[in-house]
XYZ file of C-alpha atoms in Angstrom:
717
model
C 7.300 -110.428 59.049
C 5.537 -113.447 60.535
C 6.919 -115.693 57.772
C 10.457 -114.532 58.462
C 10.198 -115.266 62.171
C 8.666 -118.662 61.383
C 11.639 -119.578 59.155
C 14.027 -118.375 61.827
C 12.443 -120.575 64.486
C 12.410 -123.606 62.176
C 16.033 -123.435 61.045
C 17.577 -121.556 63.945
C 18.291 -117.905 64.556
C 20.576 -116.053 62.111
C 24.116 -115.337 63.299
C 24.486 -112.171 65.333
C 27.027 -109.428 64.761
C 30.254 -109.800 66.746
C 32.526 -106.737 66.593
C 35.544 -108.782 67.728
C 35.200 -111.437 65.008
C 37.587 -111.069 62.066
C 38.369 -114.626 61.048
C 39.092 -118.020 62.633
C 38.919 -117.707 66.421
C 42.382 -117.572 67.973
C 41.422 -118.157 71.612
C 39.839 -121.587 71.630
C 39.901 -124.732 73.765
C 40.114 -128.460 73.107
C 36.884 -130.019 71.829
C 35.376 -133.508 72.168
C 38.057 -134.632 74.599
C 36.383 -137.976 75.340
C 36.435 -138.939 71.656
C 40.029 -137.740 71.431
C 41.022 -140.049 74.310
C 39.088 -142.928 72.732
C 40.813 -142.350 69.396
C 44.235 -142.308 71.073
C 43.445 -145.574 72.893
C 42.374 -147.159 69.602
C 45.651 -146.021 68.001
C 47.642 -147.496 70.915
C 45.686 -150.740 70.540
C 46.305 -150.636 66.801
C 50.038 -150.379 67.425
C 49.866 -153.284 69.885
C 48.036 -155.398 67.289
C 50.726 -154.520 64.761
C 53.504 -155.465 67.181
C 51.838 -158.809 67.991
C 51.331 -159.485 64.285
C 54.976 -158.713 63.523
C 56.129 -160.931 66.394
C 54.028 -163.972 65.479
C 53.495 -163.496 61.762
C 55.728 -164.719 58.982
C 54.956 -163.204 55.552
C 57.337 -165.689 53.970
C 54.464 -168.155 54.184
C 52.714 -166.129 51.473
C 55.694 -164.782 49.563
C 57.599 -168.063 49.195
C 56.462 -171.636 48.515
C 57.365 -174.564 50.806
C 58.579 -178.035 50.011
C 57.303 -181.189 51.688
C 59.611 -180.734 54.661
C 58.293 -177.228 55.326
C 61.413 -175.396 54.145
C 60.982 -172.254 52.066
C 62.091 -172.265 48.456
C 64.039 -169.255 47.231
C 65.587 -168.231 50.583
C 68.003 -169.689 53.104
C 69.484 -173.089 52.151
C 67.257 -173.135 49.061
C 68.097 -169.615 47.882
C 69.215 -171.034 44.513
C 66.019 -173.099 44.188
C 63.086 -170.666 43.955
C 60.463 -173.013 42.479
C 58.406 -175.922 43.834
C 58.176 -179.051 41.682
C 55.243 -181.489 42.207
C 56.239 -185.148 41.845
C 52.784 -186.318 40.737
C 50.635 -183.415 39.535
C 47.787 -185.853 38.793
C 47.103 -186.172 42.526
C 45.959 -182.573 42.548
C 42.399 -183.459 41.647
C 41.036 -180.044 40.685
C 42.130 -176.544 39.827
C 40.855 -175.416 43.230
C 43.159 -177.821 45.009
C 46.224 -176.837 43.031
C 45.579 -173.149 43.616
C 45.025 -173.861 47.293
C 48.317 -175.699 47.294
C 49.968 -172.794 45.547
C 48.632 -170.098 47.854
C 47.861 -171.707 51.205
C 50.415 -174.433 51.653
C 51.116 -177.965 50.423
C 47.584 -179.323 50.255
C 48.240 -181.429 47.164
C 48.985 -185.021 48.398
C 52.283 -185.518 46.607
C 55.920 -184.770 47.321
C 57.026 -181.187 46.679
C 60.624 -180.376 45.965
C 62.548 -177.099 45.640
C 64.200 -176.919 42.217
C 66.350 -174.431 40.389
C 64.367 -174.601 37.163
C 61.051 -176.096 36.198
C 61.193 -178.987 33.668
C 61.008 -177.906 30.053
C 60.482 -181.243 28.264
C 58.462 -184.475 28.417
C 59.811 -187.542 30.225
C 58.274 -190.673 31.691
C 60.008 -193.642 33.293
C 60.398 -196.287 30.526
C 59.486 -199.943 31.031
C 63.159 -200.912 30.564
C 63.883 -199.317 33.956
C 62.122 -202.238 35.682
C 64.464 -204.847 34.167
C 66.863 -206.598 36.536
C 70.174 -204.766 36.897
C 68.777 -201.393 35.810
C 70.636 -198.608 37.619
C 68.542 -195.707 39.004
C 71.140 -193.088 37.974
C 70.608 -194.093 34.351
C 66.921 -193.099 34.460
C 66.194 -190.589 37.216
C 67.612 -187.080 37.510
C 69.121 -186.143 40.852
C 67.561 -182.674 40.761
C 64.065 -184.224 40.727
C 64.741 -186.568 43.669
C 64.535 -185.886 47.401
C 67.850 -184.526 48.760
C 68.286 -187.497 51.138
C 68.578 -189.887 48.186
C 71.906 -190.222 46.371
C 71.296 -191.992 43.061
C 74.931 -192.994 42.578
C 75.224 -194.787 45.956
C 71.696 -196.003 46.724
C 70.972 -199.697 46.977
C 67.296 -199.212 46.125
C 65.950 -200.428 42.832
C 64.107 -198.238 40.348
C 60.797 -199.836 41.354
C 61.424 -199.174 45.064
C 62.355 -195.541 44.414
C 59.184 -195.039 42.419
C 56.935 -196.737 45.001
C 58.392 -194.695 47.877
C 58.121 -191.498 45.821
C 61.765 -190.656 46.301
C 62.017 -189.446 42.704
C 59.510 -188.210 40.190
C 58.715 -190.882 37.616
C 57.432 -188.371 35.038
C 57.467 -184.681 34.260
C 56.356 -182.370 31.484
C 56.995 -178.781 30.309
C 56.058 -176.490 33.183
C 56.301 -172.785 33.890
C 56.810 -171.041 37.245
C 53.527 -169.491 38.467
C 53.959 -167.771 41.844
C 57.001 -170.002 42.351
C 55.101 -173.224 41.563
C 55.937 -175.412 38.561
C 52.576 -175.770 36.827
C 51.971 -177.264 33.373
C 52.565 -175.019 30.387
C 49.423 -175.636 28.342
C 50.970 -174.118 25.236
C 53.284 -177.137 24.991
C 51.075 -179.940 26.322
C 49.576 -180.665 22.905
C 53.077 -181.533 21.651
C 53.364 -184.543 23.982
C 55.010 -187.598 22.377
C 52.984 -190.754 21.880
C 54.984 -192.641 24.527
C 53.982 -190.148 27.248
C 51.623 -192.590 29.003
C 50.990 -192.711 32.748
C 49.020 -195.217 34.829
C 47.735 -197.179 31.851
C 46.356 -194.069 30.096
C 47.364 -193.224 26.560
C 48.979 -189.882 25.687
C 45.698 -188.073 25.026
C 44.131 -189.348 28.239
C 47.227 -188.336 30.192
C 47.183 -184.786 28.848
C 43.440 -184.525 29.522
C 43.965 -185.695 33.124
C 46.742 -183.134 33.630
C 44.542 -180.340 32.338
C 41.714 -181.389 34.623
C 44.009 -181.560 37.626
C 45.477 -178.094 37.175
C 42.597 -176.160 35.622
C 42.241 -174.247 32.401
C 42.359 -171.036 34.433
C 46.159 -171.310 34.487
C 46.433 -171.875 30.747
C 49.343 -169.910 29.340
C 49.443 -167.663 32.409
C 52.872 -166.753 33.706
C 52.702 -163.982 36.274
C 56.439 -163.753 36.651
C 57.004 -163.358 32.932
C 54.267 -160.725 32.612
C 55.662 -158.888 35.623
C 59.137 -158.813 34.080
C 57.776 -157.456 30.795
C 55.772 -154.760 32.550
C 58.852 -153.815 34.553
C 60.844 -153.546 31.314
C 58.156 -151.234 29.872
C 58.284 -149.000 32.932
C 62.089 -148.987 32.890
C 62.164 -147.764 29.277
C 59.330 -145.238 29.530
C 59.346 -143.880 33.089
C 60.726 -140.507 31.979
C 57.846 -140.070 29.535
C 55.303 -141.242 32.118
C 56.687 -138.649 34.505
C 56.434 -136.026 31.768
C 52.771 -136.937 31.226
C 52.068 -136.505 34.957
C 53.836 -133.135 34.944
C 51.672 -132.062 31.998
C 48.579 -133.155 33.943
C 49.698 -131.082 36.916
C 50.333 -128.012 34.761
C 46.989 -128.357 32.960
C 45.150 -128.707 36.299
C 46.932 -125.672 37.710
C 46.303 -123.653 34.550
C 42.595 -124.528 34.561
C 42.182 -123.407 38.178
C 44.009 -120.150 37.517
C 41.946 -119.466 34.387
C 38.759 -119.809 36.418
C 39.684 -116.488 37.995
C 39.238 -114.776 34.633
C 36.874 -116.943 32.564
C 34.727 -118.645 35.241
C 31.595 -116.885 33.983
C 32.273 -117.907 30.377
C 32.881 -121.554 31.305
C 29.809 -121.780 33.516
C 27.465 -120.270 30.919
C 29.003 -122.399 28.154
C 28.356 -125.502 30.251
C 24.783 -124.453 31.115
C 23.853 -123.596 27.536
C 25.654 -126.737 26.388
C 23.319 -128.836 28.541
C 20.330 -126.932 27.126
C 21.646 -127.433 23.588
C 21.988 -131.189 24.147
C 18.403 -131.275 25.388
C 17.241 -129.282 22.362
C 19.043 -131.655 20.022
C 17.372 -134.597 21.744
C 13.936 -133.009 21.229
C 14.669 -132.410 17.542
C 15.945 -135.961 17.072
C 12.866 -137.471 18.751
C 10.581 -135.313 16.607
C 12.445 -136.343 13.469
C 12.116 -140.057 14.328
C 8.446 -139.606 15.222
C 7.816 -137.846 11.917
C 9.557 -140.657 10.027
C 7.366 -143.314 11.687
C 4.187 -141.230 11.473
C 2.604 -143.531 8.923
C 3.407 -146.687 10.924
C 0.452 -148.501 12.538
C 2.553 -150.608 14.967
C 1.526 -150.109 18.617
C 2.733 -151.321 21.996
C -0.027 -153.914 22.032
C 1.345 -155.389 18.809
C 4.887 -155.703 20.198
C 3.944 -156.781 23.718
C 6.675 -157.427 26.292
C 10.105 -158.214 24.862
C 13.724 -157.839 25.871
C 14.566 -156.661 22.363
C 14.455 -152.895 22.968
C 15.030 -152.176 19.280
C 11.476 -153.334 18.666
C 10.145 -150.480 20.821
C 12.189 -147.991 18.805
C 10.120 -148.920 15.750
C 6.969 -147.548 17.436
C 6.183 -143.861 16.881
C 4.643 -143.518 20.367
C 8.015 -144.369 21.908
C 9.635 -141.336 20.309
C 6.628 -139.202 21.207
C 7.016 -140.188 24.858
C 10.756 -139.432 24.730
C 10.061 -136.040 23.165
C 7.466 -135.124 25.811
C 9.840 -136.105 28.632
C 12.704 -134.102 27.113
C 10.430 -131.111 26.584
C 9.380 -131.200 30.238
C 12.996 -131.461 31.404
C 14.069 -128.694 29.019
C 11.246 -126.478 30.243
C 12.202 -127.060 33.882
C 15.819 -126.201 33.091
C 14.827 -123.002 31.268
C 12.518 -121.880 34.086
C 15.209 -122.694 36.629
C 17.713 -120.660 34.631
C 15.330 -117.678 34.439
C 14.284 -117.620 38.092
C 17.672 -118.572 39.582
C 19.880 -116.459 37.338
C 20.894 -114.219 40.253
C 21.927 -117.204 42.352
C 23.891 -118.600 39.411
C 25.718 -115.260 39.246
C 26.480 -115.617 42.969
C 27.883 -119.098 42.353
C 30.069 -117.753 39.530
C 31.321 -114.929 41.753
C 32.222 -117.356 44.565
C 34.024 -119.609 42.072
C 36.050 -116.626 40.849
C 36.741 -115.582 44.436
C 37.924 -119.129 45.178
C 40.385 -118.931 42.296
C 41.678 -115.677 43.713
C 42.062 -117.233 47.176
C 43.971 -120.193 45.752
C 46.270 -117.858 43.811
C 47.090 -115.945 47.034
C 47.804 -119.216 48.902
C 49.449 -121.477 46.336
C 50.753 -123.750 49.101
C 47.203 -125.068 49.532
C 47.396 -126.735 46.115
C 50.236 -128.944 47.345
C 48.749 -129.726 50.751
C 47.001 -132.848 49.313
C 50.516 -134.330 49.119
C 50.575 -134.315 52.930
C 47.172 -135.999 53.013
C 48.311 -138.493 50.378
C 51.430 -139.423 52.380
C 49.368 -139.924 55.547
C 46.843 -142.042 53.637
C 49.698 -144.069 52.164
C 51.054 -144.694 55.670
C 47.606 -145.848 56.848
C 47.102 -148.164 53.887
C 50.628 -149.607 54.173
C 50.262 -150.209 57.905
C 46.891 -151.892 57.392
C 48.171 -154.084 54.550
C 51.336 -155.171 56.373
C 49.428 -155.859 59.604
C 46.783 -157.867 57.735
C 49.518 -159.892 56.014
C 51.323 -160.645 59.263
C 48.064 -161.545 61.015
C 47.124 -163.878 58.172
C 50.472 -165.671 58.474
C 50.533 -165.973 62.262
C 51.035 -169.395 63.813
C 53.686 -172.090 63.549
C 53.417 -174.647 60.734
C 51.802 -177.977 61.634
C 53.149 -181.214 60.098
C 51.336 -184.541 60.189
C 52.045 -188.050 58.980
C 50.276 -188.647 55.654
C 50.083 -191.746 53.464
C 50.687 -190.568 49.917
C 49.531 -193.897 48.486
C 47.307 -195.772 50.945
C 46.920 -198.667 48.504
C 50.573 -199.649 48.982
C 50.950 -201.775 52.097
C 48.978 -201.479 55.313
C 48.465 -197.759 56.112
C 45.546 -198.238 58.499
C 47.684 -197.084 61.421
C 48.024 -193.612 59.864
C 44.926 -191.698 60.920
C 46.061 -188.267 59.772
C 46.227 -186.926 63.341
C 49.815 -187.843 64.211
C 52.032 -184.771 64.269
C 55.658 -185.025 63.225
C 58.873 -183.101 62.712
C 59.976 -183.074 59.052
C 63.629 -182.758 60.046
C 63.739 -185.862 62.281
C 61.001 -187.892 60.586
C 62.009 -191.392 59.476
C 59.675 -193.339 57.215
C 61.134 -196.597 58.570
C 58.995 -196.010 61.661
C 56.072 -197.102 59.478
C 57.415 -200.302 57.856
C 53.952 -201.441 56.694
C 53.269 -198.151 54.865
C 56.161 -197.249 52.523
C 54.436 -194.058 51.288
C 54.248 -192.475 54.775
C 55.571 -188.925 54.751
C 55.732 -186.008 57.174
C 53.947 -183.208 55.358
C 52.840 -179.649 56.070
C 49.077 -179.400 56.738
C 48.269 -175.896 57.994
C 49.285 -173.283 60.538
C 48.703 -173.668 64.244
C 45.401 -172.162 65.385
C 45.804 -173.032 69.071
C 46.446 -170.470 71.783
C 44.678 -167.270 72.798
C 46.335 -165.153 70.110
C 45.711 -167.616 67.287
C 42.058 -168.152 68.299
C 41.409 -164.406 68.097
C 43.081 -163.758 64.751
C 39.700 -163.129 63.088
C 38.758 -160.605 65.772
C 42.126 -158.894 65.348
C 41.556 -158.688 61.588
C 38.187 -156.999 62.247
C 39.912 -154.581 64.637
C 42.507 -153.930 61.935
C 39.790 -153.025 59.416
C 37.821 -150.798 61.822
C 40.912 -148.934 62.996
C 42.059 -148.557 59.391
C 38.753 -146.994 58.293
C 38.763 -144.676 61.303
C 42.330 -143.541 60.563
C 41.573 -143.007 56.869
C 38.508 -140.884 57.631
C 40.424 -138.935 60.284
C 43.240 -138.101 57.850
C 40.716 -136.861 55.265
C 38.965 -134.807 57.960
C 42.302 -133.327 59.043
C 43.004 -132.191 55.489
C 39.556 -130.667 55.051
C 39.619 -128.803 58.377
C 43.124 -127.467 57.711
C 42.205 -126.134 54.274
C 38.968 -124.667 55.634
C 40.873 -122.720 58.278
C 43.284 -121.317 55.691
C 40.553 -120.230 53.249
C 38.411 -118.789 56.044
C 41.327 -116.576 57.080
C 41.383 -115.302 53.495
C 37.661 -114.463 53.388
C 37.604 -112.683 56.741
C 40.591 -110.503 55.837
C 38.946 -107.127 55.266
C 41.712 -105.776 53.024
C 42.996 -108.531 50.753
C 45.753 -109.604 50.520
C 47.216 -107.235 53.126
C 45.195 -108.588 56.076
C 45.745 -112.276 55.251
C 47.739 -113.846 58.147
C 51.299 -115.002 57.585
C 51.484 -118.727 56.762
C 47.707 -119.290 57.083
C 47.934 -122.958 56.080
C 50.566 -123.809 58.700
C 48.668 -121.921 61.387
C 45.466 -123.754 60.517
C 47.204 -127.149 60.548
C 48.784 -126.559 63.966
C 45.547 -125.124 65.353
C 43.572 -128.147 64.158
C 45.992 -130.686 65.632
C 46.229 -128.805 68.930
C 42.538 -128.285 69.646
C 40.295 -130.393 67.430
C 41.629 -133.946 67.131
C 38.639 -135.145 69.179
C 36.088 -133.407 66.950
C 37.656 -134.754 63.781
C 37.795 -138.232 65.319
C 34.115 -137.912 66.279
C 33.050 -137.121 62.727
C 35.338 -139.818 61.340
C 33.895 -142.388 63.769
C 30.311 -141.710 62.660
C 31.316 -142.161 59.025
C 33.306 -145.298 59.884
C 30.315 -146.943 61.557
C 28.186 -146.385 58.450
C 30.943 -147.766 56.223
C 31.224 -150.872 58.404
C 27.489 -151.458 58.027
C 27.873 -151.109 54.251
C 30.698 -153.674 54.256
C 28.530 -156.103 56.249
C 25.659 -155.553 53.815
C 27.952 -156.262 50.852
C 29.043 -159.513 52.505
C 25.445 -160.552 53.218
C 24.419 -159.596 49.677
C 27.128 -161.887 48.342
C 25.704 -164.721 50.435
C 22.106 -164.018 49.409
C 23.125 -163.842 45.761
C 24.416 -167.396 46.010
C 21.119 -168.494 47.617
C 19.111 -166.869 44.785
C 16.472 -165.528 47.168
C 14.641 -162.718 45.279
C 12.904 -161.291 48.339
C 16.089 -161.161 50.413
C 18.023 -159.657 47.533
C 15.369 -156.946 47.067
C 15.494 -156.025 50.755
C 19.281 -156.072 50.661
C 19.325 -153.817 47.608
C 17.065 -151.311 49.399
C 19.264 -151.382 52.512
C 22.419 -150.876 50.449
C 20.849 -147.925 48.662
C 19.703 -146.350 51.954
C 23.085 -146.677 53.621
C 24.828 -145.375 50.499
C 22.658 -142.261 50.694
C 23.291 -142.031 54.431
C 27.048 -142.173 53.871
C 26.850 -139.384 51.285
C 24.741 -137.273 53.643
C 27.135 -137.785 56.565
C 30.093 -136.841 54.362
C 28.269 -133.646 53.396
C 27.443 -132.793 57.028
C 30.971 -133.651 58.203
C 32.559 -131.492 55.529
C 30.561 -128.418 56.545
C 30.985 -129.200 60.247
C 34.782 -129.209 59.794
C 34.532 -125.769 58.175
C 32.631 -124.419 61.182
C 35.114 -126.085 63.549
C 38.009 -124.435 61.709
C 36.339 -121.007 61.986
C 34.700 -120.974 65.428
C 36.441 -123.777 67.342
C 33.211 -125.364 68.666
C 32.738 -129.114 69.179
C 31.543 -131.394 66.410
C 27.843 -131.589 67.303
C 27.438 -127.827 67.712
C 29.397 -127.159 64.517
C 27.392 -129.720 62.529
C 24.117 -128.250 63.825
C 25.136 -124.655 63.046
C 26.356 -125.589 59.563
C 23.193 -127.551 58.785
C 20.894 -124.760 59.980
C 22.869 -122.155 58.054
C 22.615 -124.206 54.870
C 18.903 -124.881 55.367
C 18.259 -121.137 55.737
C 19.851 -120.749 52.277
C 18.857 -124.061 50.688
C 18.245 -122.675 47.173
C 21.669 -121.054 47.026
C 23.220 -124.291 48.314
C 21.610 -126.412 45.577
C 22.553 -123.985 42.793
C 26.150 -123.600 43.968
C 26.571 -127.350 44.461
C 25.327 -128.216 40.968
C 27.195 -125.428 39.211
C 30.441 -126.283 41.008
C 30.063 -130.026 40.411
C 29.450 -129.407 36.702
C 32.446 -127.116 36.421
C 34.831 -129.404 38.316
C 33.617 -132.410 36.335
C 34.379 -130.528 33.152
C 37.832 -129.664 34.484
C 38.637 -133.269 35.441
C 37.356 -134.478 32.087
C 39.571 -131.934 30.334
C 42.690 -132.913 32.284
C 42.294 -136.701 32.333
C 40.814 -136.985 28.840
C 43.300 -134.622 27.218
C 46.382 -136.142 28.839
C 45.009 -139.666 28.246
C 44.541 -139.043 24.516
C 48.018 -137.521 24.301
C 49.482 -140.547 26.097
C 47.657 -142.937 23.754
C 48.995 -141.283 20.626
C 52.489 -141.093 22.082
C 52.906 -144.602 23.527
C 51.164 -146.241 20.560
C 53.735 -144.670 18.242
C 51.338 -142.352 16.417
C 53.335 -139.260 17.459
C 56.839 -139.230 15.931
C 59.722 -138.586 18.322
C 63.423 -138.033 17.630
C 65.258 -141.248 16.805
C 66.914 -142.870 19.825
C 64.922 -140.982 22.486
C 62.018 -143.440 22.676
C 60.644 -146.263 20.521
C 57.039 -147.232 21.163
C 57.424 -150.393 19.089
C 59.751 -151.864 21.738
C 57.082 -151.783 24.444
C 55.640 -155.186 25.353
C 52.349 -153.727 26.602
C 51.979 -150.135 25.425
C 48.694 -149.815 27.334
C 50.435 -150.086 30.710
C 52.152 -146.654 30.479
C 48.879 -145.223 29.133
C 46.883 -146.588 32.088
C 49.558 -145.327 34.486
C 49.400 -141.821 33.014
C 45.572 -141.788 33.067
C 45.347 -142.993 36.674
C 48.111 -140.619 37.747
C 46.435 -137.723 35.933
C 43.148 -138.470 37.674
C 44.822 -138.545 41.095
C 46.616 -135.257 40.367
C 43.441 -133.602 39.072
C 41.488 -134.961 42.039
C 44.066 -133.487 44.417
C 43.988 -130.028 42.828
C 40.220 -129.908 42.383
C 39.528 -131.212 45.898
C 41.398 -128.174 47.236
C 39.379 -125.925 44.965
C 36.105 -127.579 45.981
C 36.986 -127.130 49.666
C 37.752 -123.486 48.987
C 34.372 -122.947 47.314
C 32.500 -124.599 50.202
C 34.422 -122.629 52.819
C 33.965 -119.272 51.128
C 30.285 -120.034 50.566
C 29.652 -120.688 54.267
C 31.630 -117.555 55.135
C 29.556 -115.614 52.587
C 26.295 -116.783 54.189
C 27.610 -115.871 57.635
C 28.699 -112.503 56.264
C 25.179 -111.758 55.017
C 23.664 -112.626 58.392
C 26.213 -110.828 60.563
C 26.635 -107.593 58.629
C 24.512 -105.005 56.854
C 27.101 -102.851 55.058
C 27.038 -100.043 57.599
C 30.179 -98.447 58.973
C 29.837 -100.546 62.131
C 28.963 -103.755 60.277
C 30.764 -103.725 56.905
C 30.592 -106.666 54.541
C 33.743 -108.782 54.059
C 32.643 -110.142 50.660
C 34.206 -109.043 47.397
C 32.924 -106.034 45.484
C 31.707 -108.316 42.708
C 29.457 -110.228 45.120
C 28.142 -106.988 46.616
C 27.379 -105.722 43.115
C 25.395 -108.856 42.261
C 23.401 -108.582 45.490
C 22.970 -104.809 45.060
C 24.750 -104.146 48.327
C 27.646 -101.920 49.283
C 29.644 -100.829 52.278
C 28.988 -97.332 53.526
C 32.000 -95.085 53.915
C 32.779 -93.301 57.174
C 31.833 -89.653 57.220
C 34.415 -87.497 55.543
C 35.920 -90.399 53.540
C 35.609 -90.127 49.780
C 35.015 -93.087 47.462
């Protein structure tokens, strides 16, 4: 008796009987109002940040390339010219510079021009073009000259046009990569012998081009790959959709079968694990017996990274066998002593299947959560894009070739307008151009763009965690109404899922926001640690990396623990309507008073759901592989796998989609198990099976626990 009271004082007092309690409390009040107000203010601020980003941002800066005058290629006046052509690609010194030019602006110090098509052949200005009387229109192409120059009417000589960089004096086969004409390395080796630039021979020229653009772009054409993938999806989307439907049906069928064969599946999985352990023991013994006559020891091998050498030592297999025997013995003892609790876990799993079958709408509620998550992710992505492209473009006077003339007066700080700029204002520097440099970072808004991006991330994480919490609390309320219905399904409320959703939004937004905020703060710390770890990895500091690894591990465990506490706190909120702290405390104490049952149920459920996901994703994935690779014959004309450019893309799509579908179904089932388990523990503490305090659990659970409800006097069984 003293031990029982000691446990009660350590983990709280058991729940008391309440004759008026028969399910989720109807009369409740708003909880955690301060956190609710704070969350609403953050959402209002988030909307203001989005509005400011949309007002000042311009995503065209990322989506479309610019020419030297700052005009976008592919839209507006240049709608028929979607690609940027670099006059002198050799001035892009490294691959980093060319990619920076491609993604962040026109950093490469050469003229950029919007063109309809990228060049597809080799050409270099011949020496005959410098002869007296040579006409520019006989050598240059108008499409590769600046728009202000008319080759047929210009009075400039070929040499003057080349020196002022009004036309490109060479080009080579290029391919559009993100709208930029970059060399096509597949064709560079076919350069003619007369393709010489700046005194270099053909081989030196090609080598310089490769160095200036980087091997990372070799043969890579994003646009072409994207078109091919789109063609694959266009020809196979019906079959992809069919694969996802099959995944949905298999997931649904598995959950419904758990109602009838849960015990069989659980015991098959448990004995399967034991059988694998037994096989491992036999295999280790067999290897040890084979090497029994060997005299090689660990001292002979010493320390080596070749692990196969250790497998040639008999003591290695002996150690493996001893470890497996210990693990197998622990599993067998656990199975013997916890068999009753395993039966309880099986009964709750079966009861969960029954609850899901009575409320089939719960299986499709993850679609609501998915849509809300999609809205959050889309809003975050669009806001981040607009914030990243905020600020007006800045143009400055740049000398493209400082060696021509006297360009000392050009310091790189003079701003200019590309529309009104006139190079004649710099008569001593013929290569002076007005070029785009970066985006304006002046002003209060522009100076705080980094802070706004941080706010965007924090608000995004908070919203994501809140949406997940909303889904969990809603499902918990629906499943709790099922458990606390004394006569099932007659006493189950009408539309329990809708009632729970409305009740959660009306009273408990603050509590859900509180739990989501705690989780968000831990996730922010983990993000900071990942960033610092990246920096320390570059510094190659072993001590700092060890400390960082320990911190990352600790905060990963902390995040998992908080998710576990939050999940059970939301269940208690859905049932009793208390605030977050009280609900988290009550849930934690209740679980600690039944810690052995919690561990058994958690492991059994995780094993079962893992098996279910593996069955759905693996089965549908294998079927998709055989189908889209052409190994399964289909009627002629309906689908031809041989016409797919990348047959693995539909397979990956089906596998990822199947996982998301299975995750949605099984997350509902997992929430049902957790909710019914907490209700079951409360039921045991509140009631004793008497007429005044009857159990609400199923007859199967009462049978396992050797309990039963007493009948009122005069009532026959």
